[in-house]
């Protein structure tokens, strides 16, 4: 009897693939907002231009992972930030990027990748966080939609002494159709 219960509990989400389309108008001139925190008062500027460099049509695969979590596989993510600098989330790899995510049972679904890039030795770091949110209630829907967001934080100093100097955010919408 215990074996039958174990086998019954193993069903559920395994994998789905989606043909994803990034909002083309936004992808050509991605809106961003940067806040300079180095003066007496924070100064925020907005514009368009970064991040860019992502293909407008992509194939994403969501797979079940251990303990009910999911993984998102997508083409290699290389952004140009608002300053025109290339940000590669897995340096040297030209294959798929794999982002760890939330449970497969109930949406919305979040996937995260973090990349820290040192400034001059000992002076600080810029940390980029890529967050993909699939806003659907189920990963087995015929169509998905959501946002791809990039956040960059430049900090002076290291460790607990680090002080934020600039925070930049960009968000890009996407839609996708399940591959059957």
PDB file of C-alpha atoms in Angstrom:
ATOM      1  CA  UNK A   1       0.000   0.000   0.000  1.00  0.00           C
ATOM      2  CA  UNK A   2       2.718   2.623   0.777  1.00  0.00           C
ATOM      3  CA  UNK A   3       4.232   2.077  -2.696  1.00  0.00           C
ATOM      4  CA  UNK A   4       0.883   2.879  -4.349  1.00  0.00           C
ATOM      5  CA  UNK A   5       0.592   6.146  -2.382  1.00  0.00           C
ATOM      6  CA  UNK A   6       4.148   7.102  -3.288  1.00  0.00           C
ATOM      7  CA  UNK A   7       3.510   6.538  -6.993  1.00  0.00           C
ATOM      8  CA  UNK A   8       0.268   8.532  -6.873  1.00  0.00           C
ATOM      9  CA  UNK A   9       2.067  11.487  -5.294  1.00  0.00           C
ATOM     10  CA  UNK A  10       4.710  11.625  -8.060  1.00  0.00           C
ATOM     11  CA  UNK A  11       2.364  13.024 -10.735  1.00  0.00           C
ATOM     12  CA  UNK A  12       1.975  16.684 -11.628  1.00  0.00           C
ATOM     13  CA  UNK A  13       3.999  19.234 -13.534  1.00  0.00           C
ATOM     14  CA  UNK A  14       7.070  17.953 -15.362  1.00  0.00           C
ATOM     15  CA  UNK A  15       7.936  20.317 -18.209  1.00  0.00           C
ATOM     16  CA  UNK A  16       6.473  22.902 -20.598  1.00  0.00           C
ATOM     17  CA  UNK A  17       8.087  24.797 -23.470  1.00  0.00           C
ATOM     18  CA  UNK A  18       6.950  28.224 -24.663  1.00  0.00           C
ATOM     19  CA  UNK A  19       7.650  30.314 -27.736  1.00  0.00           C
ATOM     20  CA  UNK A  20       8.197  33.700 -26.080  1.00  0.00           C
ATOM     21  CA  UNK A  21       7.888  37.083 -27.767  1.00  0.00           C
ATOM     22  CA  UNK A  22       9.315  40.188 -26.105  1.00  0.00           C
ATOM     23  CA  UNK A  23       7.364  43.408 -26.584  1.00  0.00           C
ATOM     24  CA  UNK A  24       9.093  44.613 -29.768  1.00  0.00           C
ATOM     25  CA  UNK A  25       8.565  48.353 -29.251  1.00  0.00           C
ATOM     26  CA  UNK A  26       9.973  48.134 -25.708  1.00  0.00           C
ATOM     27  CA  UNK A  27      12.800  45.794 -26.759  1.00  0.00           C
ATOM     28  CA  UNK A  28      14.087  48.385 -29.243  1.00  0.00           C
ATOM     29  CA  UNK A  29      14.198  51.101 -26.560  1.00  0.00           C
ATOM     30  CA  UNK A  30      13.794  49.561 -23.119  1.00  0.00           C
ATOM     31  CA  UNK A  31      12.642  52.076 -20.513  1.00  0.00           C
ATOM     32  CA  UNK A  32      14.897  52.457 -17.473  1.00  0.00           C
ATOM     33  CA  UNK A  33      15.114  54.478 -14.285  1.00  0.00           C
ATOM     34  CA  UNK A  34      18.348  55.236 -12.395  1.00  0.00           C
ATOM     35  CA  UNK A  35      18.687  56.857  -8.996  1.00  0.00           C
ATOM     36  CA  UNK A  36      21.994  58.510  -8.082  1.00  0.00           C
ATOM     37  CA  UNK A  37      22.446  58.296  -4.310  1.00  0.00           C
ATOM     38  CA  UNK A  38      25.798  60.086  -4.024  1.00  0.00           C
ATOM     39  CA  UNK A  39      24.505  63.618  -3.334  1.00  0.00           C
ATOM     40  CA  UNK A  40      22.587  65.153  -0.465  1.00  0.00           C
ATOM     41  CA  UNK A  41      19.343  64.209  -2.207  1.00  0.00           C
ATOM     42  CA  UNK A  42      18.658  61.215  -4.451  1.00  0.00           C
ATOM     43  CA  UNK A  43      18.412  62.199  -8.122  1.00  0.00           C
ATOM     44  CA  UNK A  44      16.383  59.983 -10.465  1.00  0.00           C
ATOM     45  CA  UNK A  45      16.708  59.983 -14.238  1.00  0.00           C
ATOM     46  CA  UNK A  46      14.622  58.014 -16.718  1.00  0.00           C
ATOM     47  CA  UNK A  47      15.167  57.134 -20.340  1.00  0.00           C
ATOM     48  CA  UNK A  48      15.241  54.357 -22.888  1.00  0.00           C
ATOM     49  CA  UNK A  49      18.008  52.234 -24.272  1.00  0.00           C
ATOM     50  CA  UNK A  50      18.909  49.562 -21.763  1.00  0.00           C
ATOM     51  CA  UNK A  51      18.861  46.719 -21.233  1.00  0.00           C
ATOM     52  CA  UNK A  52      18.870  45.611 -24.850  1.00  0.00           C
ATOM     53  CA  UNK A  53      20.429  42.833 -26.880  1.00  0.00           C
ATOM     54  CA  UNK A  54      17.849  40.095 -26.289  1.00  0.00           C
ATOM     55  CA  UNK A  55      16.274  38.277 -29.237  1.00  0.00           C
ATOM     56  CA  UNK A  56      12.623  39.255 -29.673  1.00  0.00           C
ATOM     57  CA  UNK A  57      11.587  35.620 -30.221  1.00  0.00           C
ATOM     58  CA  UNK A  58      12.895  32.933 -27.871  1.00  0.00           C
ATOM     59  CA  UNK A  59      12.132  29.377 -26.724  1.00  0.00           C
ATOM     60  CA  UNK A  60      11.873  29.007 -22.945  1.00  0.00           C
ATOM     61  CA  UNK A  61      11.482  25.678 -21.144  1.00  0.00           C
ATOM     62  CA  UNK A  62      10.202  25.341 -17.580  1.00  0.00           C
ATOM     63  CA  UNK A  63      11.180  22.056 -15.892  1.00  0.00           C
ATOM     64  CA  UNK A  64      10.282  20.492 -12.588  1.00  0.00           C
ATOM     65  CA  UNK A  65      13.182  20.451 -10.110  1.00  0.00           C
ATOM     66  CA  UNK A  66      13.671  18.822  -6.739  1.00  0.00           C
ATOM     67  CA  UNK A  67      11.194  19.390  -3.920  1.00  0.00           C
ATOM     68  CA  UNK A  68       8.489  20.901  -6.158  1.00  0.00           C
ATOM     69  CA  UNK A  69      10.590  23.844  -7.406  1.00  0.00           C
ATOM     70  CA  UNK A  70      11.078  24.716 -11.087  1.00  0.00           C
ATOM     71  CA  UNK A  71      13.909  25.771 -13.382  1.00  0.00           C
ATOM     72  CA  UNK A  72      13.624  28.125 -16.362  1.00  0.00           C
ATOM     73  CA  UNK A  73      15.918  27.463 -19.329  1.00  0.00           C
ATOM     74  CA  UNK A  74      16.322  30.296 -21.829  1.00  0.00           C
ATOM     75  CA  UNK A  75      18.854  31.413 -24.442  1.00  0.00           C
ATOM     76  CA  UNK A  76      22.066  32.985 -23.143  1.00  0.00           C
ATOM     77  CA  UNK A  77      21.195  36.316 -21.508  1.00  0.00           C
ATOM     78  CA  UNK A  78      23.498  39.184 -22.482  1.00  0.00           C
ATOM     79  CA  UNK A  79      22.181  42.688 -21.822  1.00  0.00           C
ATOM     80  CA  UNK A  80      23.505  46.070 -22.714  1.00  0.00           C
ATOM     81  CA  UNK A  81      22.835  48.192 -19.650  1.00  0.00           C
ATOM     82  CA  UNK A  82      21.810  51.853 -19.876  1.00  0.00           C
ATOM     83  CA  UNK A  83      25.481  52.840 -20.288  1.00  0.00           C
ATOM     84  CA  UNK A  84      25.974  50.435 -23.221  1.00  0.00           C
ATOM     85  CA  UNK A  85      28.087  47.922 -21.257  1.00  0.00           C
ATOM     86  CA  UNK A  86      27.529  44.197 -21.968  1.00  0.00           C
ATOM     87  CA  UNK A  87      26.312  42.231 -18.938  1.00  0.00           C
ATOM     88  CA  UNK A  88      26.572  38.446 -19.421  1.00  0.00           C
ATOM     89  CA  UNK A  89      24.891  36.433 -16.675  1.00  0.00           C
ATOM     90  CA  UNK A  90      27.099  33.376 -17.186  1.00  0.00           C
ATOM     91  CA  UNK A  91      30.430  34.562 -18.556  1.00  0.00           C
ATOM     92  CA  UNK A  92      31.928  32.408 -21.284  1.00  0.00           C
ATOM     93  CA  UNK A  93      28.861  30.212 -21.773  1.00  0.00           C
ATOM     94  CA  UNK A  94      27.000  30.652 -25.041  1.00  0.00           C
ATOM     95  CA  UNK A  95      24.410  27.957 -24.297  1.00  0.00           C
ATOM     96  CA  UNK A  96      21.267  28.071 -22.234  1.00  0.00           C
ATOM     97  CA  UNK A  97      20.952  30.081 -19.035  1.00  0.00           C
ATOM     98  CA  UNK A  98      19.166  28.263 -16.216  1.00  0.00           C
ATOM     99  CA  UNK A  99      17.328  30.319 -13.584  1.00  0.00           C
ATOM    100  CA  UNK A 100      16.083  28.821 -10.335  1.00  0.00           C
ATOM    101  CA  UNK A 101      12.441  29.390  -9.575  1.00  0.00           C
ATOM    102  CA  UNK A 102       9.450  28.943  -7.378  1.00  0.00           C
ATOM    103  CA  UNK A 103       7.081  26.034  -6.961  1.00  0.00           C
ATOM    104  CA  UNK A 104       5.175  24.647  -9.947  1.00  0.00           C
ATOM    105  CA  UNK A 105       1.822  24.397  -8.154  1.00  0.00           C
ATOM    106  CA  UNK A 106       0.529  27.974  -8.115  1.00  0.00           C
ATOM    107  CA  UNK A 107       1.463  31.268  -9.800  1.00  0.00           C
ATOM    108  CA  UNK A 108       2.741  33.818 -10.240  1.00  0.00           C
ATOM    109  CA  UNK A 109       6.113  32.178 -10.875  1.00  0.00           C
ATOM    110  CA  UNK A 110       9.452  33.922 -10.193  1.00  0.00           C
ATOM    111  CA  UNK A 111      12.920  33.106 -11.598  1.00  0.00           C
ATOM    112  CA  UNK A 112      16.121  34.818 -10.454  1.00  0.00           C
ATOM    113  CA  UNK A 113      19.733  35.100 -11.633  1.00  0.00           C
ATOM    114  CA  UNK A 114      22.292  37.300  -9.832  1.00  0.00           C
ATOM    115  CA  UNK A 115      25.661  38.488 -11.155  1.00  0.00           C
ATOM    116  CA  UNK A 116      28.147  40.595  -9.174  1.00  0.00           C
ATOM    117  CA  UNK A 117      30.819  42.480 -11.129  1.00  0.00           C
ATOM    118  CA  UNK A 118      33.680  44.008  -9.120  1.00  0.00           C
ATOM    119  CA  UNK A 119      34.588  47.622  -9.754  1.00  0.00           C
ATOM    120  CA  UNK A 120      38.273  48.516  -9.426  1.00  0.00           C
ATOM    121  CA  UNK A 121      39.904  46.168  -6.922  1.00  0.00           C
ATOM    122  CA  UNK A 122      38.649  46.860  -3.415  1.00  0.00           C
ATOM    123  CA  UNK A 123      36.450  49.822  -4.371  1.00  0.00           C
ATOM    124  CA  UNK A 124      33.058  48.162  -4.690  1.00  0.00           C
ATOM    125  CA  UNK A 125      30.771  46.037  -6.799  1.00  0.00           C
ATOM    126  CA  UNK A 126      27.840  46.305  -9.176  1.00  0.00           C
ATOM    127  CA  UNK A 127      25.253  43.589  -8.574  1.00  0.00           C
ATOM    128  CA  UNK A 128      22.805  42.774 -11.362  1.00  0.00           C
ATOM    129  CA  UNK A 129      19.640  40.844 -10.629  1.00  0.00           C
ATOM    130  CA  UNK A 130      17.621  39.370 -13.489  1.00  0.00           C
ATOM    131  CA  UNK A 131      14.044  38.526 -12.429  1.00  0.00           C
ATOM    132  CA  UNK A 132      11.530  36.869 -14.683  1.00  0.00           C
ATOM    133  CA  UNK A 133       7.938  36.795 -13.513  1.00  0.00           C
ATOM    134  CA  UNK A 134       5.386  34.585 -15.257  1.00  0.00           C
ATOM    135  CA  UNK A 135       2.125  36.075 -14.048  1.00  0.00           C
ATOM    136  CA  UNK A 136      -0.125  33.092 -14.875  1.00  0.00           C
ATOM    137  CA  UNK A 137      -1.881  30.926 -12.297  1.00  0.00           C
ATOM    138  CA  UNK A 138      -0.587  27.717 -13.950  1.00  0.00           C
ATOM    139  CA  UNK A 139       2.516  26.740 -15.911  1.00  0.00           C
ATOM    140  CA  UNK A 140       0.333  24.510 -18.077  1.00  0.00           C
ATOM    141  CA  UNK A 141      -1.689  27.388 -19.600  1.00  0.00           C
ATOM    142  CA  UNK A 142      -1.707  27.647 -23.409  1.00  0.00           C
ATOM    143  CA  UNK A 143      -0.400  31.230 -23.193  1.00  0.00           C
ATOM    144  CA  UNK A 144       1.815  32.966 -20.636  1.00  0.00           C
ATOM    145  CA  UNK A 145       2.601  36.611 -19.954  1.00  0.00           C
ATOM    146  CA  UNK A 146       4.793  38.527 -17.561  1.00  0.00           C
ATOM    147  CA  UNK A 147       7.857  40.712 -17.157  1.00  0.00           C
ATOM    148  CA  UNK A 148      11.594  40.425 -17.445  1.00  0.00           C
ATOM    149  CA  UNK A 149      13.250  42.903 -15.066  1.00  0.00           C
ATOM    150  CA  UNK A 150      16.879  43.904 -14.579  1.00  0.00           C
ATOM    151  CA  UNK A 151      18.079  45.740 -11.465  1.00  0.00           C
ATOM    152  CA  UNK A 152      21.638  46.988 -11.098  1.00  0.00           C
ATOM    153  CA  UNK A 153      23.015  48.308  -7.812  1.00  0.00           C
ATOM    154  CA  UNK A 154      26.450  49.974  -7.764  1.00  0.00           C
ATOM    155  CA  UNK A 155      27.931  50.094  -4.280  1.00  0.00           C
ATOM    156  CA  UNK A 156      31.136  51.620  -2.934  1.00  0.00           C
ATOM    157  CA  UNK A 157      32.991  49.557  -0.377  1.00  0.00           C
ATOM    158  CA  UNK A 158      32.622  45.877   0.338  1.00  0.00           C
ATOM    159  CA  UNK A 159      30.665  43.685   2.724  1.00  0.00           C
ATOM    160  CA  UNK A 160      28.688  45.340   5.503  1.00  0.00           C
ATOM    161  CA  UNK A 161      30.490  48.657   4.800  1.00  0.00           C
ATOM    162  CA  UNK A 162      29.111  48.834   1.232  1.00  0.00           C
ATOM    163  CA  UNK A 163      27.066  51.941   0.457  1.00  0.00           C
ATOM    164  CA  UNK A 164      24.655  52.154  -2.487  1.00  0.00           C
ATOM    165  CA  UNK A 165      25.675  54.805  -5.012  1.00  0.00           C
ATOM    166  CA  UNK A 166      23.325  54.080  -7.908  1.00  0.00           C
ATOM    167  CA  UNK A 167      20.271  51.888  -8.465  1.00  0.00           C
ATOM    168  CA  UNK A 168      18.980  51.267 -12.001  1.00  0.00           C
ATOM    169  CA  UNK A 169      15.925  49.266 -13.027  1.00  0.00           C
ATOM    170  CA  UNK A 170      14.519  48.189 -16.396  1.00  0.00           C
ATOM    171  CA  UNK A 171      11.404  46.159 -17.153  1.00  0.00           C
ATOM    172  CA  UNK A 172      10.322  44.478 -20.380  1.00  0.00           C
ATOM    173  CA  UNK A 173       7.008  42.708 -21.041  1.00  0.00           C
ATOM    174  CA  UNK A 174       6.708  39.344 -22.767  1.00  0.00           C
ATOM    175  CA  UNK A 175       4.052  36.926 -23.950  1.00  0.00           C
ATOM    176  CA  UNK A 176       4.410  33.268 -24.835  1.00  0.00           C
ATOM    177  CA  UNK A 177       2.530  30.408 -26.440  1.00  0.00           C
ATOM    178  CA  UNK A 178       2.870  26.855 -25.180  1.00  0.00           C
ATOM    179  CA  UNK A 179       4.581  24.497 -27.648  1.00  0.00           C
ATOM    180  CA  UNK A 180       2.382  21.457 -28.155  1.00  0.00           C
TER     181      UNK A 180
END
